[in-house]
Amino acid sequence: MNASLISLEIAVVALGLVLLLADLWLPTERKRFLGYAAAAALATLLVTNLGDGATGTAFNGMFVEDGLAVFFKRFFIVAAILVLLMAVEFSDRIASGISEYYSLIVFALSGMLFAASANNFAMLFVSIELITVTFYVLTSFQRGRLVSLEAGVKYLILGALSSAFMVYGIALVWGTTGKLNFNELAMVAAQFAGNKIFLLGVVLVLVGLGFKIAAFPFQIWAPDVYQGAPTPTTAFLAVGSKAAGFVLLLRVLFTAIPSVTAHWANPLIIISGITILYGNLCAIPQRNLKRLLGYSSIAHAGYLLLGVAALSASGQAAILYYLSGYLFTVLGAFTVICLVMRHLDREDISALAGLNQRSPLLATTLTLAMISLAGIPPMAGFFGKFLLLKAVLEQGATNPGYYCLAFTALAGVVISLYYYFGVIRAIYWSQDAPADLSPITLSGPAKVTIAICITGMFWIGLFPNTMLNLATEAVKALAR
C-alpha cells in the first residue's frame, strides 16, 4: 500500500480531532475562532498539495489517486474553507458545541476526499456513509429549533433508506460478478449486461447516488432539509455533498460499467429532463429563500445530468466545469443569507427588502449569484450551461431524444428567470416596507469570503479556458 497517497485524508481527519481536543481547553468566548484556525489549516493543505502530482492506488486498488480525484479534492477543500468562514459568522446562532460543529464539517470533508478516490464499491459505501452520518448531525445541530430537528429526522430516515438500497445493490453486484473493484468489474460487466440480478444491483446503487445528488425521483428530502438545516450546513450540502455524489456517479457509470452505461442513454435523458422541470416548476411559488434554493438545487442536478446523459468526454468535462462555477455561486448566495438573516426567525424573501441600502456589497453579491444560477452571461453559470447543452446537441445525430432534452433544458432556464429575478426584485424594488434599515457590518473574513465568491463567478465565466482545460484533463481518468 502506498500510504503517502492518503496523507491528505489523514491530515484532514487529524485536524478534526485537534478541533475536538482544543475545545477542552479553550475558554468559551474563544471557541468560535477555531473556525478561522480550521480554515487556515485547510488552506495550508490546499497550497501544499497544489504541486503534488503523485498518482497510484492504495488499499489493494480500493483507493485511486488520479486527475479526477485531485480535481475534486481541491474542489472540496475550497468549499470547506468557505463554509467554515461562514460558520464562524453563524456561530452566535448555535447555542453550544460550536467546536463540534467545525469538527463535523471537517469530518464530512474527509468523507468527500475519500469519495473522490473511491475505486471500489466498499470504499464508495464507506465514504458515502461518512459524509451522510456527519450531515445527520449537522442538519439538526440547532437543537432548540423544531424545524432543524424535523429536517434532521427526515434526512436520517430517507438517508438510511437510500443507504439500504445502495448496500443491497452492492451485494447483488458482488454476488453475480464476484467483483467490487471498478477496474476489475469493467472487464467483466459486458458479460453480465443481460443478467437481471446484476442490472438490479446496479440500479439500486444508482438509487443511492441519486439521493445524494437530489435527482428525480429521489429529491423529496432536499427542500425540507435545506430549509431546516443551519445555513452553513445547507451550503455544504448544496455544494460538497452534491459534488461527491457526482464524482461517484461518474466513477460507477464510466469506470465500473461503461459497457452497460452505453445502452442507458434514454433513461438518463428522461431522468435529466424531469429533474430540470420538477426543480424549476416547484421553485416558482416558494417564499422561503433556502427552500427556493433547495428546489433550484434539484434543477441544477438535472442540468448536471445533461453531461452524464451525453455519454461523452465533453459532457463529463462540462460537469466538472459547471460544478466549479456552482461552487462559488451557491456559497456566495448562502453567505449573504447567513449574514442577512442570522438574527431572524424567518428566511422569507421579503426579508431582503432594503438590502441594497443596508449593504450594497451583499446586495450585489446575491444579485450576481442569482444571475449566475439563471445562466446569464458573463457569469460562470452561463458558460457552464452552454457546455452542457453543446455536449447534448453533439449527440443529437445518434438519438433525437437529445434534441428534446436540450429543448427541456432551455425551457427550464426560461422558467428559472422568474424566481431568480424575483429575488433580485425583492432586493431593489420590494413593495414590502423593510423592518430594519440599519447598516450590516461585515467582518474582515466575511468580506474575504464574498470577494472570493464574486471573483470565482466572474473568473470562471469570463476566462473559461483554464478551468475547462483542468476539467478536460481530469476526466481522462475515466477513460482508462
CSV table of C-alpha atoms in Angstrom, one decimal:
chain,number,residue,atom,x,y,z
A,1,MET,CA,0.0,0.0,0.0
A,2,ASN,CA,1.3,3.5,-0.9
A,3,ALA,CA,0.4,5.3,2.4
A,4,SER,CA,1.7,8.6,1.1
A,5,LEU,CA,-1.3,8.8,-1.3
A,6,ILE,CA,-3.7,9.1,1.7
A,7,SER,CA,-1.6,11.7,3.5
A,8,LEU,CA,-4.2,14.5,2.7
A,9,GLU,CA,-7.1,12.4,4.1
A,10,ILE,CA,-5.1,11.6,7.3
A,11,ALA,CA,-4.2,15.2,7.8
A,12,VAL,CA,-7.9,16.3,7.5
A,13,VAL,CA,-9.1,13.6,9.9
A,14,ALA,CA,-6.3,14.7,12.3
A,15,LEU,CA,-7.5,18.3,12.0
A,16,GLY,CA,-11.0,17.3,13.0
A,17,LEU,CA,-9.6,15.5,16.1
A,18,VAL,CA,-7.5,18.5,17.0
A,19,LEU,CA,-10.5,20.8,16.9
A,20,LEU,CA,-12.3,18.4,19.3
A,21,LEU,CA,-9.4,18.4,21.7
A,22,ALA,CA,-8.9,22.2,21.5
A,23,ASP,CA,-12.5,22.5,22.7
A,24,LEU,CA,-11.5,21.1,26.0
A,25,TRP,CA,-9.0,23.8,26.9
A,26,LEU,CA,-10.2,27.0,25.1
A,27,PRO,CA,-12.4,29.4,27.0
A,28,THR,CA,-16.0,29.6,25.7
A,29,GLU,CA,-15.6,33.1,24.2
A,30,ARG,CA,-12.6,31.9,22.1
A,31,LYS,CA,-14.0,28.7,20.7
A,32,ARG,CA,-15.8,30.4,17.8
A,33,PHE,CA,-12.4,31.5,16.4
A,34,LEU,CA,-11.4,27.8,15.9
A,35,GLY,CA,-13.3,28.1,12.6
A,36,TYR,CA,-10.7,30.5,11.4
A,37,ALA,CA,-7.9,28.2,12.5
A,38,ALA,CA,-9.5,25.3,10.8
A,39,ALA,CA,-10.0,27.3,7.5
A,40,ALA,CA,-6.3,28.4,7.7
A,41,ALA,CA,-5.2,24.8,8.2
A,42,LEU,CA,-7.2,23.6,5.2
A,43,ALA,CA,-5.9,26.5,3.1
A,44,THR,CA,-2.3,25.4,4.0
A,45,LEU,CA,-3.2,21.8,3.0
A,46,LEU,CA,-4.6,23.1,-0.3
A,47,VAL,CA,-1.5,25.1,-1.1
A,48,THR,CA,0.9,22.3,-0.2
A,49,ASN,CA,-0.9,19.8,-2.3
A,50,LEU,CA,-1.3,22.0,-5.4
A,51,GLY,CA,2.0,20.8,-6.9
A,52,ASP,CA,1.7,17.2,-5.8
A,53,GLY,CA,1.4,15.2,-8.9
A,54,ALA,CA,1.6,11.7,-7.2
A,55,THR,CA,-0.7,9.1,-8.7
A,56,GLY,CA,-1.3,5.5,-7.9
A,57,THR,CA,-3.5,3.2,-5.8
A,58,ALA,CA,-3.8,2.2,-2.2
A,59,PHE,CA,-5.7,-0.4,-0.2
A,60,ASN,CA,-5.3,-3.0,-2.9
A,61,GLY,CA,-6.8,-0.8,-5.6
A,62,MET,CA,-9.8,0.4,-3.5
A,63,PHE,CA,-8.3,3.9,-3.4
A,64,VAL,CA,-7.1,5.7,-6.5
A,65,GLU,CA,-5.2,8.9,-6.9
A,66,ASP,CA,-5.7,10.3,-10.4
A,67,GLY,CA,-6.5,13.5,-12.2
A,68,LEU,CA,-10.2,13.3,-11.4
A,69,ALA,CA,-9.6,12.7,-7.7
A,70,VAL,CA,-7.2,15.6,-7.5
A,71,PHE,CA,-9.6,17.9,-9.2
A,72,PHE,CA,-12.5,17.1,-6.8
A,73,LYS,CA,-10.3,17.1,-3.7
A,74,ARG,CA,-9.2,20.7,-4.4
A,75,PHE,CA,-12.9,21.5,-5.0
A,76,PHE,CA,-14.0,20.0,-1.7
A,77,ILE,CA,-11.2,21.8,0.3
A,78,VAL,CA,-12.1,25.2,-1.2
A,79,ALA,CA,-15.8,24.5,-0.4
A,80,ALA,CA,-15.0,23.5,3.2
A,81,ILE,CA,-12.8,26.6,3.7
A,82,LEU,CA,-15.6,29.0,2.6
A,83,VAL,CA,-18.2,27.0,4.7
A,84,LEU,CA,-16.0,27.2,7.8
A,85,LEU,CA,-15.7,31.0,7.4
A,86,MET,CA,-19.5,31.2,7.0
A,87,ALA,CA,-19.9,29.0,10.1
A,88,VAL,CA,-17.9,31.5,12.2
A,89,GLU,CA,-20.3,34.2,11.2
A,90,PHE,CA,-23.2,31.9,12.1
A,91,SER,CA,-21.8,30.8,15.4
A,92,ASP,CA,-23.9,33.1,17.5
A,93,ARG,CA,-27.0,31.1,16.4
A,94,ILE,CA,-25.6,27.9,17.8
A,95,ALA,CA,-26.2,27.7,21.5
A,96,SER,CA,-23.5,25.2,22.3
A,97,GLY,CA,-20.9,22.9,20.7
A,98,ILE,CA,-19.5,25.2,18.1
A,99,SER,CA,-16.2,23.4,18.1
A,100,GLU,CA,-18.0,20.1,17.5
A,101,TYR,CA,-19.8,21.8,14.6
A,102,TYR,CA,-16.5,22.8,13.0
A,103,SER,CA,-15.0,19.3,13.5
A,104,LEU,CA,-18.1,17.7,11.9
A,105,ILE,CA,-17.6,19.9,8.8
A,106,VAL,CA,-14.0,18.7,8.7
A,107,PHE,CA,-15.0,15.1,9.1
A,108,ALA,CA,-17.6,15.5,6.3
A,109,LEU,CA,-14.8,16.8,4.2
A,110,SER,CA,-12.7,13.7,4.9
A,111,GLY,CA,-15.6,11.6,3.6
A,112,MET,CA,-15.7,13.7,0.4
A,113,LEU,CA,-12.0,13.3,-0.1
A,114,PHE,CA,-12.3,9.5,0.2
A,115,ALA,CA,-15.3,9.6,-2.2
A,116,ALA,CA,-13.2,11.4,-4.8
A,117,SER,CA,-10.7,8.5,-4.8
A,118,ALA,CA,-13.2,5.6,-4.4
A,119,ASN,CA,-12.4,2.8,-6.9
A,120,ASN,CA,-14.2,0.0,-5.2
A,121,PHE,CA,-17.8,-0.4,-4.0
A,122,ALA,CA,-16.7,-0.9,-0.4
A,123,MET,CA,-14.8,2.4,-0.4
A,124,LEU,CA,-17.8,4.0,-2.2
A,125,PHE,CA,-20.2,2.9,0.6
A,126,VAL,CA,-17.9,3.8,3.5
A,127,SER,CA,-17.2,7.3,2.1
A,128,ILE,CA,-20.9,7.9,1.4
A,129,GLU,CA,-21.8,6.9,4.9
A,130,LEU,CA,-19.1,9.1,6.5
A,131,ILE,CA,-20.5,12.0,4.6
A,132,THR,CA,-24.1,11.2,5.3
A,133,VAL,CA,-23.8,10.4,9.0
A,134,THR,CA,-22.0,13.7,9.7
A,135,PHE,CA,-24.7,15.5,7.9
A,136,TYR,CA,-27.4,13.9,10.0
A,137,VAL,CA,-25.8,15.7,13.0
A,138,LEU,CA,-25.0,18.9,11.2
A,139,THR,CA,-28.6,19.2,9.9
A,140,SER,CA,-30.2,19.0,13.3
A,141,PHE,CA,-27.4,20.8,15.2
A,142,GLN,CA,-29.7,23.7,16.2
A,143,ARG,CA,-31.5,21.6,18.8
A,144,GLY,CA,-33.6,24.5,20.0
A,145,ARG,CA,-35.3,24.9,16.7
A,146,LEU,CA,-38.1,22.5,15.9
A,147,VAL,CA,-37.6,22.9,12.1
A,148,SER,CA,-33.9,21.9,12.4
A,149,LEU,CA,-34.8,18.7,14.3
A,150,GLU,CA,-37.5,18.0,11.8
A,151,ALA,CA,-35.1,18.4,8.9
A,152,GLY,CA,-32.6,16.1,10.7
A,153,VAL,CA,-35.1,13.3,11.3
A,154,LYS,CA,-36.3,13.5,7.7
A,155,TYR,CA,-32.7,13.4,6.4
A,156,LEU,CA,-31.9,10.5,8.7
A,157,ILE,CA,-34.9,8.4,7.7
A,158,LEU,CA,-34.6,9.0,3.9
A,159,GLY,CA,-30.8,8.8,4.1
A,160,ALA,CA,-30.9,5.4,5.8
A,161,LEU,CA,-33.4,4.1,3.3
A,162,SER,CA,-31.1,5.2,0.4
A,163,SER,CA,-28.1,3.5,2.1
A,164,ALA,CA,-30.1,0.3,2.4
A,165,PHE,CA,-30.8,0.4,-1.3
A,166,MET,CA,-27.2,1.0,-2.0
A,167,VAL,CA,-25.7,-1.7,0.2
A,168,TYR,CA,-28.3,-4.2,-1.2
A,169,GLY,CA,-27.3,-3.2,-4.7
A,170,ILE,CA,-23.6,-3.7,-3.9
A,171,ALA,CA,-24.4,-7.1,-2.6
A,172,LEU,CA,-26.2,-8.1,-5.8
A,173,VAL,CA,-23.3,-6.8,-8.0
A,174,TRP,CA,-20.8,-8.7,-5.9
A,175,GLY,CA,-22.9,-11.8,-5.8
A,176,THR,CA,-23.3,-12.0,-9.6
A,177,THR,CA,-19.8,-10.9,-10.7
A,178,GLY,CA,-17.6,-11.5,-7.7
A,179,LYS,CA,-16.1,-8.1,-8.3
A,180,LEU,CA,-16.1,-4.9,-6.1
A,181,ASN,CA,-13.1,-3.1,-7.8
A,182,PHE,CA,-14.3,-0.8,-10.5
A,183,ASN,CA,-11.5,-1.7,-13.0
A,184,GLU,CA,-12.0,-5.4,-12.5
A,185,LEU,CA,-15.7,-5.0,-12.8
A,186,ALA,CA,-15.3,-3.1,-16.1
A,187,MET,CA,-13.6,-6.1,-17.6
A,188,VAL,CA,-16.5,-8.5,-17.0
A,189,ALA,CA,-19.5,-6.1,-16.9
A,190,ALA,CA,-20.3,-6.8,-20.6
A,191,GLN,CA,-20.7,-10.5,-19.9
A,192,PHE,CA,-23.5,-9.6,-17.3
A,193,ALA,CA,-25.3,-7.0,-19.4
A,194,GLY,CA,-28.2,-9.3,-19.8
A,195,ASN,CA,-28.2,-10.6,-16.2
A,196,LYS,CA,-31.3,-9.1,-14.5
A,197,ILE,CA,-29.9,-9.6,-11.0
A,198,PHE,CA,-26.7,-7.7,-11.9
A,199,LEU,CA,-28.7,-4.9,-13.5
A,200,LEU,CA,-31.0,-4.7,-10.5
A,201,GLY,CA,-27.9,-4.3,-8.3
A,202,VAL,CA,-26.5,-1.5,-10.4
A,203,VAL,CA,-29.9,0.3,-10.4
A,204,LEU,CA,-30.1,0.1,-6.6
A,205,VAL,CA,-26.6,1.6,-6.3
A,206,LEU,CA,-27.7,4.4,-8.6
A,207,VAL,CA,-30.7,4.9,-6.4
A,208,GLY,CA,-28.4,5.6,-3.5
A,209,LEU,CA,-26.3,8.0,-5.6
A,210,GLY,CA,-29.5,9.7,-6.9
A,211,PHE,CA,-30.4,10.5,-3.3
A,212,LYS,CA,-27.1,12.2,-2.8
A,213,ILE,CA,-27.4,14.5,-5.9
A,214,ALA,CA,-31.2,15.1,-5.3
A,215,ALA,CA,-32.2,13.8,-8.8
A,216,PHE,CA,-35.8,12.9,-9.6
A,217,PRO,CA,-37.4,10.8,-8.1
A,218,PHE,CA,-35.1,10.8,-5.1
A,219,GLN,CA,-35.2,14.5,-4.4
A,220,ILE,CA,-38.1,14.7,-1.9
A,221,TRP,CA,-35.7,15.3,1.1
A,222,ALA,CA,-33.9,18.4,-0.4
A,223,PRO,CA,-36.4,21.3,0.2
A,224,ASP,CA,-37.2,20.4,3.8
A,225,VAL,CA,-33.6,19.7,4.7
A,226,TYR,CA,-32.3,22.9,3.0
A,227,GLN,CA,-34.9,25.0,4.8
A,228,GLY,CA,-34.5,23.5,8.3
A,229,ALA,CA,-30.7,23.0,8.5
A,230,PRO,CA,-28.3,25.7,9.7
A,231,THR,CA,-27.3,27.8,6.8
A,232,PRO,CA,-23.6,26.7,6.7
A,233,THR,CA,-24.8,23.0,6.7
A,234,THR,CA,-27.2,23.8,3.8
A,235,ALA,CA,-24.4,25.4,1.9
A,236,PHE,CA,-22.1,22.4,2.3
A,237,LEU,CA,-24.9,20.0,1.4
A,238,ALA,CA,-25.7,22.0,-1.8
A,239,VAL,CA,-22.1,22.0,-2.9
A,240,GLY,CA,-20.0,19.4,-1.3
A,241,SER,CA,-22.4,16.5,-0.9
A,242,LYS,CA,-23.8,17.1,-4.4
A,243,ALA,CA,-20.3,17.1,-6.0
A,244,ALA,CA,-19.4,13.9,-4.0
A,245,GLY,CA,-22.5,12.2,-5.5
A,246,PHE,CA,-21.5,13.2,-9.0
A,247,VAL,CA,-17.9,12.1,-8.7
A,248,LEU,CA,-19.1,8.7,-7.5
A,249,LEU,CA,-21.7,8.6,-10.2
A,250,LEU,CA,-19.1,9.3,-12.9
A,251,ARG,CA,-16.8,6.6,-11.4
A,252,VAL,CA,-19.6,4.0,-11.4
A,253,LEU,CA,-21.1,4.7,-14.8
A,254,PHE,CA,-17.9,5.3,-16.8
A,255,THR,CA,-15.2,3.4,-14.9
A,256,ALA,CA,-17.0,0.4,-13.5
A,257,ILE,CA,-19.8,-0.4,-16.0
A,258,PRO,CA,-19.1,1.7,-19.2
A,259,SER,CA,-20.3,-1.2,-21.5
A,260,VAL,CA,-23.7,-1.1,-19.6
A,261,THR,CA,-23.9,2.7,-19.4
A,262,ALA,CA,-23.6,3.0,-23.2
A,263,HIS,CA,-27.1,1.4,-23.5
A,264,TRP,CA,-28.8,3.7,-20.9
A,265,ALA,CA,-29.0,6.9,-22.9
A,266,ASN,CA,-32.8,7.1,-22.9
A,267,PRO,CA,-33.3,6.5,-19.2
A,268,LEU,CA,-30.7,9.2,-18.4
A,269,ILE,CA,-32.3,11.6,-20.8
A,270,ILE,CA,-35.7,11.1,-19.2
A,271,ILE,CA,-34.4,11.5,-15.6
A,272,SER,CA,-32.4,14.6,-16.5
A,273,GLY,CA,-35.4,16.3,-18.2
A,274,ILE,CA,-37.9,15.5,-15.5
A,275,THR,CA,-35.4,16.7,-12.8
A,276,ILE,CA,-34.9,20.0,-14.5
A,277,LEU,CA,-38.6,20.6,-14.9
A,278,TYR,CA,-39.6,19.5,-11.4
A,279,GLY,CA,-37.0,21.7,-9.7
A,280,ASN,CA,-37.8,24.8,-11.7
A,281,LEU,CA,-41.6,24.5,-11.6
A,282,CYS,CA,-41.7,23.8,-7.9
A,283,ALA,CA,-39.4,26.7,-7.1
A,284,ILE,CA,-41.8,29.3,-8.6
A,285,PRO,CA,-44.2,29.6,-5.6
A,286,GLN,CA,-41.6,29.4,-2.9
A,287,ARG,CA,-41.2,32.3,-0.5
A,288,ASN,CA,-38.6,30.9,1.8
A,289,LEU,CA,-35.2,31.6,0.3
A,290,LYS,CA,-33.5,28.5,1.4
A,291,ARG,CA,-36.4,26.3,0.3
A,292,LEU,CA,-36.3,28.1,-3.1
A,293,LEU,CA,-32.6,27.3,-3.4
A,294,GLY,CA,-33.4,23.7,-2.4
A,295,TYR,CA,-35.7,23.3,-5.5
A,296,SER,CA,-33.1,25.2,-7.5
A,297,SER,CA,-30.5,22.6,-6.4
A,298,ILE,CA,-32.8,19.9,-7.8
A,299,ALA,CA,-33.0,21.7,-11.1
A,300,HIS,CA,-29.2,22.1,-11.2
A,301,ALA,CA,-28.8,18.3,-10.6
A,302,GLY,CA,-30.9,17.9,-13.7
A,303,TYR,CA,-28.6,20.3,-15.7
A,304,LEU,CA,-25.5,18.4,-14.5
A,305,LEU,CA,-27.2,15.1,-15.6
A,306,LEU,CA,-27.1,16.5,-19.1
A,307,GLY,CA,-23.4,15.8,-19.1
A,308,VAL,CA,-24.0,12.3,-17.8
A,309,ALA,CA,-26.7,11.6,-20.4
A,310,ALA,CA,-24.4,12.8,-23.2
A,311,LEU,CA,-22.2,9.8,-22.6
A,312,SER,CA,-19.1,11.7,-23.8
A,313,ALA,CA,-15.9,13.1,-22.5
A,314,SER,CA,-17.0,16.6,-23.4
A,315,GLY,CA,-20.1,16.1,-21.3
A,316,GLN,CA,-18.1,14.8,-18.4
A,317,ALA,CA,-15.7,17.8,-18.6
A,318,ALA,CA,-18.8,20.1,-18.7
A,319,ILE,CA,-20.0,18.6,-15.4
A,320,LEU,CA,-16.7,19.5,-13.7
A,321,TYR,CA,-16.7,23.0,-15.2
A,322,TYR,CA,-20.3,23.6,-14.2
A,323,LEU,CA,-19.7,22.4,-10.6
A,324,SER,CA,-16.7,24.8,-10.3
A,325,GLY,CA,-18.9,27.8,-11.1
A,326,TYR,CA,-21.7,26.4,-9.0
A,327,LEU,CA,-19.4,26.2,-6.0
A,328,PHE,CA,-18.7,30.0,-5.9
A,329,THR,CA,-22.2,30.9,-6.9
A,330,VAL,CA,-24.1,28.9,-4.3
A,331,LEU,CA,-21.7,29.7,-1.5
A,332,GLY,CA,-21.9,33.4,-2.3
A,333,ALA,CA,-25.7,33.2,-2.1
A,334,PHE,CA,-25.7,31.3,1.2
A,335,THR,CA,-23.1,33.6,2.7
A,336,VAL,CA,-25.4,36.6,2.1
A,337,ILE,CA,-28.4,34.6,3.6
A,338,CYS,CA,-26.2,33.8,6.6
A,339,LEU,CA,-25.2,37.4,7.2
A,340,VAL,CA,-28.6,39.0,6.5
A,341,MET,CA,-30.9,36.5,8.2
A,342,ARG,CA,-28.9,35.1,11.0
A,343,HIS,CA,-30.8,37.0,13.7
A,344,LEU,CA,-34.2,36.5,12.1
A,345,ASP,CA,-36.7,33.7,12.9
A,346,ARG,CA,-37.8,33.6,9.2
A,347,GLU,CA,-35.9,33.4,6.0
A,348,ASP,CA,-38.6,34.8,3.7
A,349,ILE,CA,-37.6,36.6,0.5
A,350,SER,CA,-39.3,39.7,1.9
A,351,ALA,CA,-36.5,40.0,4.5
A,352,LEU,CA,-34.3,41.1,1.6
A,353,ALA,CA,-36.2,44.4,1.2
A,354,GLY,CA,-33.9,47.3,1.5
A,355,LEU,CA,-30.8,45.2,1.4
A,356,ASN,CA,-29.3,47.5,-1.3
A,357,GLN,CA,-29.4,50.3,1.3
A,358,ARG,CA,-28.2,48.2,4.3
A,359,SER,CA,-25.3,46.7,2.5
A,360,PRO,CA,-24.6,47.4,-1.2
A,361,LEU,CA,-21.9,44.7,-1.2
A,362,LEU,CA,-24.3,41.9,0.0
A,363,ALA,CA,-27.0,43.1,-2.4
A,364,THR,CA,-24.6,43.0,-5.3
A,365,THR,CA,-23.3,39.5,-4.3
A,366,LEU,CA,-26.7,38.0,-4.1
A,367,THR,CA,-27.7,39.6,-7.4
A,368,LEU,CA,-24.7,38.2,-9.2
A,369,ALA,CA,-25.4,34.8,-7.7
A,370,MET,CA,-28.9,34.8,-9.0
A,371,ILE,CA,-27.8,35.9,-12.4
A,372,SER,CA,-25.2,33.1,-12.5
A,373,LEU,CA,-27.7,30.5,-11.4
A,374,ALA,CA,-30.1,31.7,-14.1
A,375,GLY,CA,-27.3,31.2,-16.7
A,376,ILE,CA,-27.0,34.8,-17.9
A,377,PRO,CA,-23.6,36.0,-19.3
A,378,PRO,CA,-21.0,36.8,-18.3
A,379,MET,CA,-21.3,34.8,-15.1
A,380,ALA,CA,-20.0,31.3,-14.6
A,381,GLY,CA,-23.4,29.7,-14.9
A,382,PHE,CA,-23.9,30.8,-18.5
A,383,PHE,CA,-20.8,29.1,-20.0
A,384,GLY,CA,-21.5,26.0,-17.8
A,385,LYS,CA,-25.0,25.6,-19.2
A,386,PHE,CA,-23.6,26.3,-22.7
A,387,LEU,CA,-21.1,23.5,-22.5
A,388,LEU,CA,-23.6,21.0,-21.2
A,389,LEU,CA,-26.1,21.9,-23.9
A,390,LYS,CA,-23.3,21.6,-26.5
A,391,ALA,CA,-22.4,18.2,-25.3
A,392,VAL,CA,-26.0,17.1,-25.6
A,393,LEU,CA,-26.6,18.5,-29.0
A,394,GLU,CA,-23.4,16.8,-30.3
A,395,GLN,CA,-25.2,13.5,-29.6
A,396,GLY,CA,-28.4,14.6,-31.3
A,397,ALA,CA,-27.5,12.9,-34.6
A,398,THR,CA,-27.4,9.5,-32.9
A,399,ASN,CA,-30.6,9.9,-30.8
A,400,PRO,CA,-33.3,12.5,-31.4
A,401,GLY,CA,-34.1,12.3,-27.7
A,402,TYR,CA,-31.1,14.6,-27.1
A,403,TYR,CA,-32.8,17.4,-29.0
A,404,CYS,CA,-35.9,17.0,-26.8
A,405,LEU,CA,-33.6,17.1,-23.7
A,406,ALA,CA,-31.9,20.3,-25.0
A,407,PHE,CA,-35.3,21.9,-25.5
A,408,THR,CA,-36.3,20.9,-22.0
A,409,ALA,CA,-33.2,22.4,-20.5
A,410,LEU,CA,-33.7,25.7,-22.4
A,411,ALA,CA,-37.3,25.7,-21.1
A,412,GLY,CA,-36.0,25.2,-17.6
A,413,VAL,CA,-33.7,28.2,-18.0
A,414,VAL,CA,-36.6,30.4,-19.1
A,415,ILE,CA,-38.7,29.3,-16.2
A,416,SER,CA,-35.9,29.9,-13.7
A,417,LEU,CA,-35.7,33.5,-14.7
A,418,TYR,CA,-39.0,34.2,-13.0
A,419,TYR,CA,-38.0,33.1,-9.5
A,420,TYR,CA,-34.3,34.2,-9.6
A,421,PHE,CA,-35.3,37.7,-10.7
A,422,GLY,CA,-38.0,37.6,-8.0
A,423,VAL,CA,-35.1,37.6,-5.5
A,424,ILE,CA,-33.4,40.5,-7.3
A,425,ARG,CA,-36.7,42.4,-7.3
A,426,ALA,CA,-37.1,41.8,-3.6
A,427,ILE,CA,-33.6,43.4,-3.0
A,428,TYR,CA,-34.1,46.5,-5.0
A,429,TRP,CA,-37.8,47.1,-5.7
A,430,SER,CA,-39.7,45.3,-3.0
A,431,GLN,CA,-43.2,46.6,-2.1
A,432,ASP,CA,-42.7,45.4,1.5
A,433,ALA,CA,-41.6,48.0,4.0
A,434,PRO,CA,-38.2,47.0,5.4
A,435,ALA,CA,-38.4,46.0,9.0
A,436,ASP,CA,-34.8,47.2,9.6
A,437,LEU,CA,-32.7,49.6,7.6
A,438,SER,CA,-29.7,49.6,9.9
A,439,PRO,CA,-26.4,49.0,8.1
A,440,ILE,CA,-25.0,45.5,8.1
A,441,THR,CA,-21.4,45.4,9.5
A,442,LEU,CA,-19.2,42.8,7.8
A,443,SER,CA,-16.1,41.3,9.4
A,444,GLY,CA,-12.8,41.0,7.5
A,445,PRO,CA,-13.2,37.3,6.9
A,446,ALA,CA,-16.7,37.7,5.7
A,447,LYS,CA,-15.5,40.3,3.1
A,448,VAL,CA,-12.8,37.9,2.0
A,449,THR,CA,-15.4,35.1,1.5
A,450,ILE,CA,-17.6,37.4,-0.5
A,451,ALA,CA,-14.6,38.6,-2.6
A,452,ILE,CA,-13.6,35.0,-3.3
A,453,CYS,CA,-17.1,34.1,-4.4
A,454,ILE,CA,-17.5,37.1,-6.7
A,455,THR,CA,-14.1,36.6,-8.2
A,456,GLY,CA,-14.8,32.9,-8.8
A,457,MET,CA,-18.1,33.7,-10.5
A,458,PHE,CA,-16.5,36.3,-12.9
A,459,TRP,CA,-13.2,34.5,-13.5
A,460,ILE,CA,-14.8,31.1,-14.5
A,461,GLY,CA,-17.4,32.9,-16.6
A,462,LEU,CA,-15.0,35.4,-18.4
A,463,PHE,CA,-11.9,33.2,-18.7
A,464,PRO,CA,-13.3,29.7,-19.1
A,465,ASN,CA,-10.3,28.1,-20.8
A,466,THR,CA,-8.2,27.5,-17.6
A,467,MET,CA,-10.9,25.7,-15.7
A,468,LEU,CA,-12.1,23.9,-18.8
A,469,ASN,CA,-8.6,22.6,-19.6
A,470,LEU,CA,-8.3,21.3,-16.0
A,471,ALA,CA,-11.7,19.6,-16.3
A,472,THR,CA,-10.8,18.1,-19.6
A,473,GLU,CA,-7.6,16.7,-18.3
A,474,ALA,CA,-9.3,15.4,-15.1
A,475,VAL,CA,-11.9,13.3,-16.9
A,476,LYS,CA,-9.3,11.5,-18.9
A,477,ALA,CA,-9.0,9.3,-15.8
A,478,LEU,CA,-12.5,7.9,-16.6
A,479,ALA,CA,-11.4,6.5,-19.9
A,480,ARG,CA,-8.6,4.3,-18.5
